[in-house]
Amino acid sequence: EIDDSRPKFYQLEMLPYPSGNLHMGHVRNYTAGDVVAWFKRLKGFNVLHPIGWDSFGQPAEDAAIKRGVNPRLWTEDNIVSMRGQLERLGVSYDWRRQMAAHRPEYYKFDQWFFLKMYEMGLAYKKMTQVNWCEYDQATLSNEQASGGLCWRCGNPVTKKNLEQWFLKTTAYADELLDGLDEIESGWPPAVVKRQRDWIGRSEGAYVDFEVLTPGLSPQRHGGETRNLVRVFTTRIDTIYGANAIVIAAEHPIAEKFRDEFSDAVRVKIDSIHEEKLKPTDYETEIEKDGIDTGLKAVNPFSGEELPVWIGNYVMMEYGTGAVMSVPGHDERDFEFAKKFGLPVKPVITVQNSDSGPSERDESRTLSEPLTDYGVMINSGEWTGTTTEEAKVKMAEFAREKGFGELATTYRIRDWGISRQRFWGSPIPIVYCDSCGVVPEKFENLPVELPDTAPFTGTGESPLAKVPEFYETKCPNCEGPAHRETDTMDTFVDSSWYFFRYTDPTNEILPFSEDVAAYWTPVDQYIGGDDHAVMHLIYTRFWTKVMRDIGLVKFDEPVKRLLTQGMVVGETFFDDESGKRVYYPPDTVEVTRDAKGKITEARSTDGKRLKHAIERMSKSKGNGVDPDEMVDIYGADAARLFIMFAAPIEHELVWNEAGIEGAVRFLQRVWRLVLKWKDALGRTATAAEEPAERTRQLRRKTHQTIKRVTDSLESLQFNTPVAALMELTNAISDFEVDPVEANEDERHAIREAMTGLTLMLMPFSPHVSEEIFSILVGNEHGAIANGARFPEYDASLAKADEIEIPVQVNGKLRSRIFAAPESANDQLQALALEDEKISELVAGKDVVKIIVVPARLVNIVVRG
RNA sequence: GCCGGAGUGGCGAAAUUGGUAUACGCACCAGACUCAAAAUCUGGCGGGAGCAAUCCCAUGUCGGUUCGAGUCCGACCUCCGGCACCA
């Protein structure tokens, strides 16, 4: 499909939401991406570097609610102005490939994927308790409600019962986990770890306990239905220590026997229910609560009858919603037992080297639970078995007897994608009175959004108030029917957008398999780590689905991932009103401690101010916005500084003074070009026997080429800038009058200047292209001129003579000069001959001499 | 509470992965140019002692391994981030 002999490189950055303004975080992200794209291009790769818009979502709808503007027009306007900002920054995007999620030609394929997943049984609808953000009036997926706070506004999340569509991410739980092994080497360890934790696989066993109802005889042998409560445990070896079964308030058993419970039990169940709907406060630990239902459950291993409790600490959503309580070997159960005076029975002992298995009184109350692995005691025929062995054998035994089995559970849940929102991709489902739930036909896609809808901001689907939208024909029987009025989570759009860039105008498929096969997977992805468990899990899931559909042939969409740190600024607030004080902070007087942390801040008129470090943005009053910065300093300096100021993965506290340094540097380079301009125009070749000063300059040039190349290959952006500054200093120090420069000198300078220009180009492309046009005498641009990143020549980088430190007993005492390839015994001899060294060594025993070639000599003496 | 990561000048940070600690930049100080200022250029800039050559001490703290530790190991302290009763 694509005829290009160059190797391909797909450089991708996380697409922005078109809010209307770039912030400094974007600048950092997109500059880093552009540096890589330029570098690879200059290295001879066929580079794909696209950008698009994550243009569905809440702010557009908020603008519609607050200001009555049409979300589509608002969004399109914002795209135009933000594209302008990116262009002013000079980010080298292929604008022909630009996508925007809100356009029907794109979201058509969100719907296409949804229908595919519906066919595959990966999309389903159910009534469930969802995460709900009261502030945003919006549903959130588990990933978006991680930490109990809304990912968008940071407010606490509550729960709400809603019917909603899910995508079965759990079907790929194992693959999502195991796939991390494949990409681990190219992803930040923190992201990999967070994904592992999020997926949360745990190996254990299911055990069925038979429930006995009070007043009724056990229905063990009769033909009547037995009531079983299934428990998940990772510690089946502790089952003889169970003192109760604890179930969640929402557990089906609790529903089923509700009428037989005492009033006190019913009241407790309802109060636990209510508590769960409240926003979680993570500051205070929730106290354990519960009540004995009066039901009994039979421990299938011991035959013992255990009470069945309701417990507020048991989650219906994880495992089976029921646990066996083993207070002797589990912290939570221990706490629960202590509070309600339940018996604690130790059944595991830790082998102690001196005392052997300790003898424990069965009824003794322990001061704390023993959660370590060990050997079983008080466990009938299993006594003496080790934990490791029992975990497998007891589950196996349970399976044979029909009351349990080995089991694996996951923390990750299916992805709830229904949103009661207007500004999203409509879910292509039709409800028909006679046919039920009917998927829309592929040929009827896209299900298009109406131009507008009544916006209330109350969390109800605006589309449910637009009859022209929801009134439709059943795709099956053609009878009257109505459409689903919820739209999809916007994370659906960003799950596959970067595949669309490869084939942006395809009207039949999301993208053609062949074109995508050339460009994907993504070679380098750059974005914020706030998406570690949202976007980055979803897109991995989506890729596996696309593989199963047959659109791609690989499992993982992103080979290498770089997460850049936030750009933050110091924000000041009026202590009383809480109002933000405007940047620049010369209206603020600040006292700092030794570490530079603010201890006190006052406004110049004496008011006390609060302060905080916050994500930098103009609206927060803690920094300039990109447009102002480009106006004041220019795009090149802004880009250079943001790359130079700190390692890319570090948080960057904005500092206005530093950027002046970048401006100065670029001006210095420019002055050097002007100084040498005329001399550089005359062709020159290197001398056969060059003078020392030109050898020195060429050495610095080639050392710099190596440093910059290596740094960029390993995605370091601050150190190559430092190296370029050093090279610039070396060119400055080259004290030759341009008018009188000989051919050899002109050649060395030309090499240094050309190298500097091309290496600077990824960081500061405008001035670099300008300089390049002076160097080549035309204005076609570096790539069009076939320019390549300079190649490192090891023989030129090598020094004739290097300085080698000499240590005595590991302490630096002197330096010698020698050729880098000097043999060890030569270096040793030189070191011993050295005046200072011979003095220090005189009269002492030389025990040993360590020589590291071209590095150092260390003389170990005694006496 | 559990799990990660990080502590290097006044500040942002380098350090070829165990081999000259503090590159590069910011800020600051001094000098040159200027009537003056800005810009630019030159020099200085971890702490201590000394006229000096030079020496001693410094990479959060304490210990260890090693000829040699910012880097490896152990314990602790501090800060930042993640998770939130996951059975």
Tab-separated table of N, CA and C (backbone and C1' of nucleotides) in Angstrom, chain A residues 146-147 193 202 233-234 282 286 288 313-315 318 323 332 411 594-595 644-645 647 650 661 664 668 671 718 722 725-726 729 803 805 807 811 813 815 848 850 855-856 858, chain B residues 3-4 7-17 19-21 23-27 39-42 53-57 66-68 79-87:
chain	number	residue	atom	x	y	z
A	146	SER	N	-11.610	6.479	40.308
A	146	SER	CA	-10.541	5.898	41.107
A	146	SER	C	-10.134	6.840	42.235
A	147	GLY	N	-9.978	6.279	43.413
A	147	GLY	CA	-9.626	7.097	44.556
A	147	GLY	C	-10.846	7.756	45.183
A	193	LYS	N	2.858	-0.840	36.818
A	193	LYS	CA	2.473	-1.267	38.148
A	193	LYS	C	1.019	-0.889	38.452
A	202	SER	N	-6.306	-12.125	41.606
A	202	SER	CA	-5.877	-12.878	42.769
A	202	SER	C	-6.381	-14.310	42.705
A	233	THR	N	-12.062	-17.063	48.725
A	233	THR	CA	-10.962	-16.881	49.675
A	233	THR	C	-9.626	-17.168	49.018
A	234	THR	N	-8.617	-16.421	49.427
A	234	THR	CA	-7.254	-16.740	48.971
A	234	THR	C	-6.568	-17.610	50.012
A	282	TYR	N	-11.992	9.391	52.609
A	282	TYR	CA	-10.822	8.541	52.803
A	282	TYR	C	-9.945	8.984	53.962
A	286	ILE	N	-13.376	3.785	58.039
A	286	ILE	CA	-14.757	3.392	58.339
A	286	ILE	C	-14.726	2.320	59.431
A	288	LYS	N	-15.920	-0.850	61.439
A	288	LYS	CA	-16.612	-2.071	61.049
A	288	LYS	C	-17.978	-2.132	61.735
A	313	TYR	N	-18.160	-4.233	55.717
A	313	TYR	CA	-16.853	-4.239	55.060
A	313	TYR	C	-16.782	-5.250	53.924
A	314	VAL	N	-17.871	-5.932	53.665
A	314	VAL	CA	-17.867	-6.887	52.557
A	314	VAL	C	-18.489	-6.227	51.342
A	315	MET	N	-17.761	-6.307	50.219
A	315	MET	CA	-18.207	-5.626	49.009
A	315	MET	C	-18.903	-6.598	48.075
A	318	TYR	N	-16.977	-7.312	44.609
A	318	TYR	CA	-15.742	-8.087	44.452
A	318	TYR	C	-15.975	-9.518	44.884
A	323	VAL	N	-17.789	-13.549	52.449
A	323	VAL	CA	-16.473	-14.030	52.865
A	323	VAL	C	-16.625	-14.920	54.095
A	332	ARG	N	-8.955	-7.766	58.995
A	332	ARG	CA	-10.315	-7.217	59.006
A	332	ARG	C	-11.234	-8.086	59.838
A	411	ARG	N	-9.942	-7.498	40.162
A	411	ARG	CA	-10.411	-6.243	40.684
A	411	ARG	C	-11.085	-5.406	39.595
A	594	ALA	N	14.815	27.012	53.519
A	594	ALA	CA	16.075	26.645	52.874
A	594	ALA	C	15.852	25.831	51.605
A	595	LYS	N	14.789	25.062	51.577
A	595	LYS	CA	14.509	24.208	50.415
A	595	LYS	C	13.739	24.950	49.333
A	644	PHE	N	14.553	21.964	28.267
A	644	PHE	CA	15.815	22.066	29.005
A	644	PHE	C	15.619	22.136	30.514
A	645	ALA	N	14.494	22.709	30.933
A	645	ALA	CA	14.325	23.087	32.336
A	645	ALA	C	14.373	21.930	33.327
A	647	PRO	N	14.133	17.227	33.618
A	647	PRO	CA	13.888	15.958	32.924
A	647	PRO	C	12.392	15.833	32.631
A	650	HIS	N	9.855	14.651	35.199
A	650	HIS	CA	9.705	15.402	36.446
A	650	HIS	C	8.602	16.441	36.329
A	661	GLY	N	17.210	32.633	29.693
A	661	GLY	CA	18.443	31.932	29.354
A	661	GLY	C	18.352	31.279	27.995
A	664	ARG	N	18.652	33.981	25.393
A	664	ARG	CA	20.068	34.377	25.279
A	664	ARG	C	20.867	33.372	24.462
A	668	ARG	N	22.788	33.991	20.981
A	668	ARG	CA	24.214	33.727	20.884
A	668	ARG	C	24.544	32.912	19.644
A	671	ARG	N	24.227	35.142	16.649
A	671	ARG	CA	25.378	36.039	16.491
A	671	ARG	C	26.583	35.300	15.906
A	718	ASN	N	16.604	17.191	28.235
A	718	ASN	CA	17.323	18.281	28.897
A	718	ASN	C	18.827	18.190	28.669
A	722	ALA	N	21.897	20.872	26.965
A	722	ALA	CA	23.126	21.255	27.658
A	722	ALA	C	24.336	20.992	26.771
A	725	MET	N	24.660	23.619	24.182
A	725	MET	CA	25.191	24.855	24.763
A	725	MET	C	26.708	24.764	24.890
A	726	GLU	N	27.182	23.591	25.271
A	726	GLU	CA	28.631	23.419	25.383
A	726	GLU	C	29.310	23.571	24.026
A	729	ASN	N	29.493	27.126	23.158
A	729	ASN	CA	30.596	27.756	23.889
A	729	ASN	C	31.929	27.454	23.224
A	803	GLU	N	43.373	13.399	30.218
A	803	GLU	CA	43.787	13.576	31.591
A	803	GLU	C	43.308	12.365	32.373
A	805	PRO	N	43.095	10.759	36.223
A	805	PRO	CA	43.309	10.987	37.648
A	805	PRO	C	44.126	9.852	38.269
A	807	GLN	N	44.975	8.188	41.939
A	807	GLN	CA	44.570	8.153	43.335
A	807	GLN	C	45.611	7.395	44.150
A	811	LYS	N	42.093	8.153	47.092
A	811	LYS	CA	41.906	9.606	47.156
A	811	LYS	C	42.661	10.264	46.018
A	813	ARG	N	44.958	12.400	44.050
A	813	ARG	CA	46.185	13.094	44.447
A	813	ARG	C	46.863	13.817	43.310
A	815	ARG	N	47.207	14.203	38.610
A	815	ARG	CA	46.673	13.878	37.286
A	815	ARG	C	47.839	13.665	36.345
A	848	LYS	N	49.270	-2.713	45.865
A	848	LYS	CA	48.496	-3.070	44.686
A	848	LYS	C	48.324	-1.815	43.850
A	850	ILE	N	45.792	-0.414	40.819
A	850	ILE	CA	44.636	-0.666	39.957
A	850	ILE	C	44.663	0.327	38.814
A	855	ARG	N	40.880	5.636	32.212
A	855	ARG	CA	40.001	6.126	33.266
A	855	ARG	C	40.776	6.640	34.477
A	856	LEU	N	41.498	5.722	35.108
A	856	LEU	CA	42.148	6.126	36.336
A	856	LEU	C	43.217	5.141	36.776
A	858	ASN	N	44.886	3.852	40.506
A	858	ASN	CA	44.765	3.924	41.958
A	858	ASN	C	45.878	3.094	42.576
B	3	C	P	4.239	-3.030	51.920
B	3	C	O5'	4.100	-2.542	50.413
B	3	C	C5'	3.494	-3.388	49.437
B	3	C	C4'	3.289	-2.608	48.169
B	3	C	C3'	4.511	-1.845	47.687
B	3	C	O3'	5.448	-2.694	47.073
B	3	C	C1'	2.626	-0.439	47.553
B	4	G	P	6.948	-2.202	46.875
B	4	G	O5'	6.816	-1.441	45.492
B	4	G	C5'	7.685	-0.395	45.244
B	4	G	C4'	7.087	0.541	44.227
B	4	G	C3'	8.011	1.709	43.963
B	4	G	O3'	8.927	1.371	42.950
B	4	G	C1'	5.889	2.538	44.547
B	7	G	P	17.364	11.038	43.859
B	7	G	O5'	17.037	12.341	44.664
B	7	G	C5'	17.925	12.819	45.625
B	7	G	C4'	17.232	13.815	46.516
B	7	G	C3'	18.182	14.357	47.577
B	7	G	O3'	17.836	15.682	47.926
B	7	G	C1'	16.492	13.030	48.607
B	8	U	P	18.420	16.870	47.030
B	8	U	O5'	19.916	16.445	46.702
B	8	U	C5'	20.879	16.361	47.750
B	8	U	C4'	22.258	16.454	47.184
B	8	U	C3'	22.647	17.816	46.636
B	8	U	O3'	23.119	18.650	47.686
B	8	U	C1'	23.291	16.129	45.101
B	9	G	P	22.308	19.952	48.027
B	9	G	O5'	22.893	20.923	46.902
B	9	G	C5'	22.595	22.262	46.960
B	9	G	C4'	23.854	23.068	47.251
B	9	G	C3'	23.589	24.569	47.247
B	9	G	O3'	24.432	25.182	48.211
B	9	G	C1'	25.216	24.035	45.630
B	10	G	P	23.739	25.829	49.488
B	10	G	O5'	22.795	26.912	48.801
B	10	G	C5'	21.897	27.652	49.607
B	10	G	C4'	20.890	28.349	48.725
B	10	G	C3'	20.299	27.536	47.579
B	10	G	O3'	19.293	26.654	48.007
B	10	G	C1'	20.895	29.683	46.786
B	11	C	P	19.036	25.287	47.204
B	11	C	O5'	18.314	25.803	45.883
B	11	C	C5'	16.955	26.188	45.903
B	11	C	C4'	16.511	26.506	44.498
B	11	C	C3'	16.591	25.349	43.516
B	11	C	O3'	15.492	24.472	43.627
B	11	C	C1'	17.544	27.256	42.523
B	12	G	P	15.671	22.924	43.206
B	12	G	O5'	15.649	22.977	41.614
B	12	G	C5'	14.473	23.408	40.942
B	12	G	C4'	14.693	23.316	39.446
B	12	G	C3'	15.222	21.980	38.945
B	12	G	O3'	14.178	21.031	38.841
B	12	G	C1'	16.440	23.730	37.923
B	13	A	P	14.492	19.490	39.100
B	13	A	O5'	15.499	19.213	37.897
B	13	A	C5'	16.636	18.379	38.074
B	13	A	C4'	17.670	18.849	37.114
B	13	A	C3'	18.752	17.818	36.811
B	13	A	O3'	18.334	17.046	35.697
B	13	A	C1'	19.747	19.882	37.461
B	14	A	P	18.900	15.605	35.502
B	14	A	O5'	20.243	15.987	34.780
B	14	A	C5'	21.408	15.460	35.287
B	14	A	C4'	22.535	15.862	34.428
B	14	A	C3'	23.560	14.738	34.393
B	14	A	O3'	23.351	13.966	33.249
B	14	A	C1'	24.540	16.690	35.294
B	15	A	P	23.204	12.407	33.447
B	15	A	O5'	24.617	11.979	34.053
B	15	A	C5'	25.797	12.203	33.295
B	15	A	C4'	27.014	11.991	34.167
B	15	A	C3'	27.023	10.688	34.962
B	15	A	O3'	27.497	9.626	34.166
B	15	A	C1'	27.605	12.484	36.376
B	16	U	P	26.845	8.183	34.382
B	16	U	O5'	27.550	7.304	33.261
B	16	U	C5'	26.872	7.067	32.021
B	16	U	C4'	27.879	6.867	30.924
B	16	U	C3'	28.869	5.730	31.162
B	16	U	O3'	28.315	4.466	30.824
B	16	U	C1'	30.011	7.654	30.412
B	17	U	P	29.013	3.126	31.377
B	17	U	O5'	27.725	2.416	31.998
B	17	U	C5'	27.967	1.468	32.972
B	17	U	C4'	27.719	2.043	34.360
B	17	U	C3'	27.014	1.061	35.297
B	17	U	O3'	27.455	1.342	36.632
B	17	U	C1'	25.723	3.016	35.091
B	19	G	P	31.405	4.392	37.457
B	19	G	O5'	32.738	5.211	37.706
B	19	G	C5'	32.848	5.991	38.887
B	19	G	C4'	34.262	6.497	39.013
B	19	G	C3'	34.856	7.009	37.712
B	19	G	O3'	35.705	8.097	38.027
B	19	G	C1'	36.169	5.232	38.525
B	20	U	P	35.101	9.587	38.044
B	20	U	O5'	36.452	10.369	38.292
B	20	U	C5'	37.186	10.162	39.498
B	20	U	C4'	37.733	11.482	39.942
B	20	U	C3'	36.680	12.576	40.160
B	20	U	O3'	37.090	13.389	41.249
B	20	U	C1'	38.201	13.280	38.547
B	21	A	P	36.445	13.115	42.640
B	21	A	O5'	34.900	13.451	42.414
B	21	A	C5'	34.526	14.779	42.169
B	21	A	C4'	33.181	14.782	41.502
B	21	A	C3'	32.638	16.169	41.236
B	21	A	O3'	33.118	16.648	39.994
B	21	A	C1'	30.980	14.851	42.299
B	23	A	P	29.780	22.521	37.558
B	23	A	O5'	29.874	22.338	35.971
B	23	A	C5'	30.945	21.631	35.397
B	23	A	C4'	30.483	20.918	34.153
B	23	A	C3'	29.600	21.738	33.206
B	23	A	O3'	30.368	22.574	32.358
B	23	A	C1'	28.638	19.607	33.534
B	24	C	P	29.997	24.088	32.121
B	24	C	O5'	28.478	24.019	31.608
B	24	C	C5'	28.174	23.646	30.274
B	24	C	C4'	26.666	23.651	30.066
B	24	C	C3'	25.966	24.911	30.557
B	24	C	O3'	26.053	25.958	29.611
B	24	C	C1'	24.810	23.039	31.373
B	25	G	P	26.202	27.461	30.120
B	25	G	O5'	24.783	27.738	30.798
B	25	G	C5'	23.638	27.933	29.986
B	25	G	C4'	22.383	27.853	30.806
B	25	G	C3'	22.148	28.955	31.823
B	25	G	O3'	21.707	30.155	31.210
B	25	G	C1'	21.594	26.876	32.784
B	26	C	P	21.943	31.532	31.907
B	26	C	O5'	20.967	31.465	33.169
B	26	C	C5'	19.556	31.513	32.985
B	26	C	C4'	18.857	31.412	34.316
B	26	C	C3'	19.228	32.485	35.330
B	26	C	O3'	18.562	33.700	35.075
B	26	C	C1'	19.225	30.386	36.394
B	27	A	P	19.301	35.074	35.377
B	27	A	O5'	19.454	35.041	36.965
B	27	A	C5'	18.306	35.166	37.796
B	27	A	C4'	18.698	34.969	39.245
B	27	A	C3'	19.802	35.901	39.746
B	27	A	O3'	19.293	37.159	40.126
B	27	A	C1'	20.293	33.683	40.384
B	39	A	P	20.525	43.500	30.931
B	39	A	O5'	21.023	43.360	29.429
B	39	A	C5'	20.103	43.041	28.383
B	39	A	C4'	20.782	43.178	27.040
B	39	A	C3'	22.055	42.356	26.861
B	39	A	O3'	21.762	41.022	26.483
B	39	A	C1'	22.471	44.562	26.191
B	40	U	P	22.664	39.818	27.075
B	40	U	O5'	24.084	40.082	26.411
B	40	U	C5'	24.256	39.962	25.005
B	40	U	C4'	25.614	40.483	24.620
B	40	U	C3'	26.795	39.806	25.305
B	40	U	O3'	27.140	38.584	24.678
B	40	U	C1'	27.079	42.147	25.402
B	41	C	P	27.714	37.385	25.543
B	41	C	O5'	29.206	37.856	25.817
B	41	C	C5'	30.126	37.999	24.748
B	41	C	C4'	31.376	38.678	25.244
B	41	C	C3'	32.064	38.001	26.417
B	41	C	O3'	32.868	36.912	26.016
B	41	C	C1'	31.901	40.312	26.846
B	42	U	P	33.054	35.659	26.998
B	42	U	O5'	34.061	36.251	28.079
B	42	U	C5'	35.386	36.639	27.724
B	42	U	C4'	36.109	37.151	28.934
B	42	U	C3'	36.015	36.270	30.171
B	42	U	O3'	36.914	35.177	30.131
B	42	U	C1'	35.592	38.503	30.786
B	53	A	P	47.078	28.451	45.680
B	53	A	O5'	47.965	27.151	45.362
B	53	A	C5'	48.963	27.193	44.341
B	53	A	C4'	50.093	26.286	44.713
B	53	A	C3'	49.694	24.871	45.095
B	53	A	O3'	49.518	24.043	43.967
B	53	A	C1'	51.246	25.737	46.671
B	54	U	P	48.230	23.099	43.833
B	54	U	O5'	48.079	22.530	45.313
B	54	U	C5'	48.845	21.438	45.788
B	54	U	C4'	48.838	21.448	47.299
B	54	U	C3'	47.695	20.700	47.961
B	54	U	O3'	47.939	19.297	48.015
B	54	U	C1'	47.945	22.802	49.012
B	55	C	P	46.693	18.267	48.020
B	55	C	O5'	46.145	18.414	49.505
B	55	C	C5'	46.930	17.984	50.599
B	55	C	C4'	46.304	18.449	51.892
B	55	C	C3'	44.898	17.943	52.157
B	55	C	O3'	44.892	16.607	52.639
B	55	C	C1'	45.002	20.244	52.665
B	56	C	P	43.675	15.681	52.303
B	56	C	O5'	42.581	16.193	53.340
B	56	C	C5'	42.769	16.014	54.739
B	56	C	C4'	41.707	16.752	55.506
B	56	C	C3'	40.282	16.373	55.153
B	56	C	O3'	39.868	15.181	55.789
B	56	C	C1'	40.455	18.723	55.237
B	57	C	P	38.845	14.209	55.033
B	57	C	O5'	37.489	15.033	55.148
B	57	C	C5'	36.951	15.348	56.429
B	57	C	C4'	35.746	16.232	56.290
B	57	C	C3'	34.684	15.728	55.320
B	57	C	O3'	33.903	14.694	55.897
B	57	C	C1'	35.035	18.041	54.965
B	66	U	P	35.166	-6.321	51.445
B	66	U	O5'	35.482	-5.395	50.186
B	66	U	C5'	35.295	-5.897	48.860
B	66	U	C4'	35.509	-4.789	47.871
B	66	U	C3'	36.813	-4.013	48.027
B	66	U	O3'	37.909	-4.697	47.440
B	66	U	C1'	35.005	-2.503	47.697
B	67	C	P	39.326	-4.666	48.200
B	67	C	O5'	39.871	-3.189	47.961
B	67	C	C5'	41.026	-2.736	48.656
B	67	C	C4'	41.433	-1.391	48.097
B	67	C	C3'	40.317	-0.380	47.965
B	67	C	O3'	40.081	0.296	49.175
B	67	C	C1'	41.535	-0.458	45.945
B	68	G	P	38.610	0.573	49.623
B	68	G	O5'	38.059	1.558	48.512
B	68	G	C5'	38.574	2.894	48.466
B	68	G	C4'	38.064	3.610	47.260
B	68	G	C3'	36.543	3.665	47.122
B	68	G	O3'	36.010	4.703	47.909
B	68	G	C1'	37.496	3.066	45.054
B	79	C	P	7.556	14.713	56.040
B	79	C	O5'	7.662	14.929	54.472
B	79	C	C5'	8.009	16.202	53.942
B	79	C	C4'	8.343	16.078	52.478
B	79	C	C3'	7.229	15.519	51.599
B	79	C	O3'	6.269	16.502	51.267
B	79	C	C1'	9.250	14.434	51.056
B	80	C	P	4.754	16.067	51.003
B	80	C	O5'	4.846	15.412	49.555
B	80	C	C5'	5.181	16.207	48.424
B	80	C	C4'	5.396	15.320	47.222
B	80	C	C3'	4.228	14.408	46.865
B	80	C	O3'	3.189	15.088	46.191
B	80	C	C1'	6.227	13.165	46.780
B	81	G	P	1.677	14.565	46.381
B	81	G	O5'	1.660	13.228	45.523
B	81	G	C5'	1.752	13.284	44.109
B	81	G	C4'	1.970	11.907	43.548
B	81	G	C3'	0.852	10.908	43.806
B	81	G	O3'	-0.258	11.109	42.960
B	81	G	C1'	2.906	9.875	44.235
B	82	G	P	-1.731	10.718	43.482
B	82	G	O5'	-1.715	9.140	43.351
B	82	G	C5'	-1.537	8.530	42.083
B	82	G	C4'	-1.440	7.032	42.250
B	82	G	C3'	-2.600	6.402	43.010
B	82	G	O3'	-3.722	6.202	42.176
B	82	G	C1'	-0.567	5.576	43.867
B	83	C	P	-5.186	6.370	42.814
B	83	C	O5'	-5.293	5.055	43.697
B	83	C	C5'	-5.243	3.775	43.075
B	83	C	C4'	-5.252	2.708	44.136
B	83	C	C3'	-6.386	2.813	45.144
B	83	C	O3'	-7.583	2.293	44.609
B	83	C	C1'	-4.355	2.394	46.281
B	84	A	P	-8.959	3.002	44.990
B	84	A	O5'	-9.152	2.493	46.495
B	84	A	C5'	-9.388	1.124	46.769
B	84	A	C4'	-9.158	0.948	48.232
B	84	A	C3'	-10.371	1.377	49.067
B	84	A	O3'	-10.657	0.320	49.967
B	84	A	C1'	-8.385	2.388	49.872
B	85	C	P	-12.069	-0.187	50.306
B	85	C	O5'	-11.574	-1.680	50.620
B	85	C	C5'	-10.195	-1.908	50.913
B	85	C	C4'	-10.122	-2.658	52.232
B	85	C	C3'	-10.758	-4.035	52.144
B	85	C	O3'	-9.873	-5.003	52.669
B	85	C	C1'	-11.569	-2.796	54.018
B	86	C	P	-8.706	-5.586	51.748
B	86	C	O5'	-9.431	-6.089	50.428
B	86	C	C5'	-10.030	-7.384	50.367
B	86	C	C4'	-9.819	-7.932	48.961
B	86	C	C3'	-8.408	-7.624	48.437
B	86	C	O3'	-7.554	-8.732	48.272
B	86	C	C1'	-10.111	-6.721	46.977
B	87	A	P	-7.573	-10.038	47.932
B	87	A	O5'	-7.938	-10.756	49.296
B	87	A	C5'	-8.577	-12.000	49.250
B	87	A	C4'	-9.206	-12.280	50.566
B	87	A	C3'	-10.242	-13.388	50.522
B	87	A	O3'	-9.644	-14.663	50.668
B	87	A	C1'	-11.159	-11.519	51.597
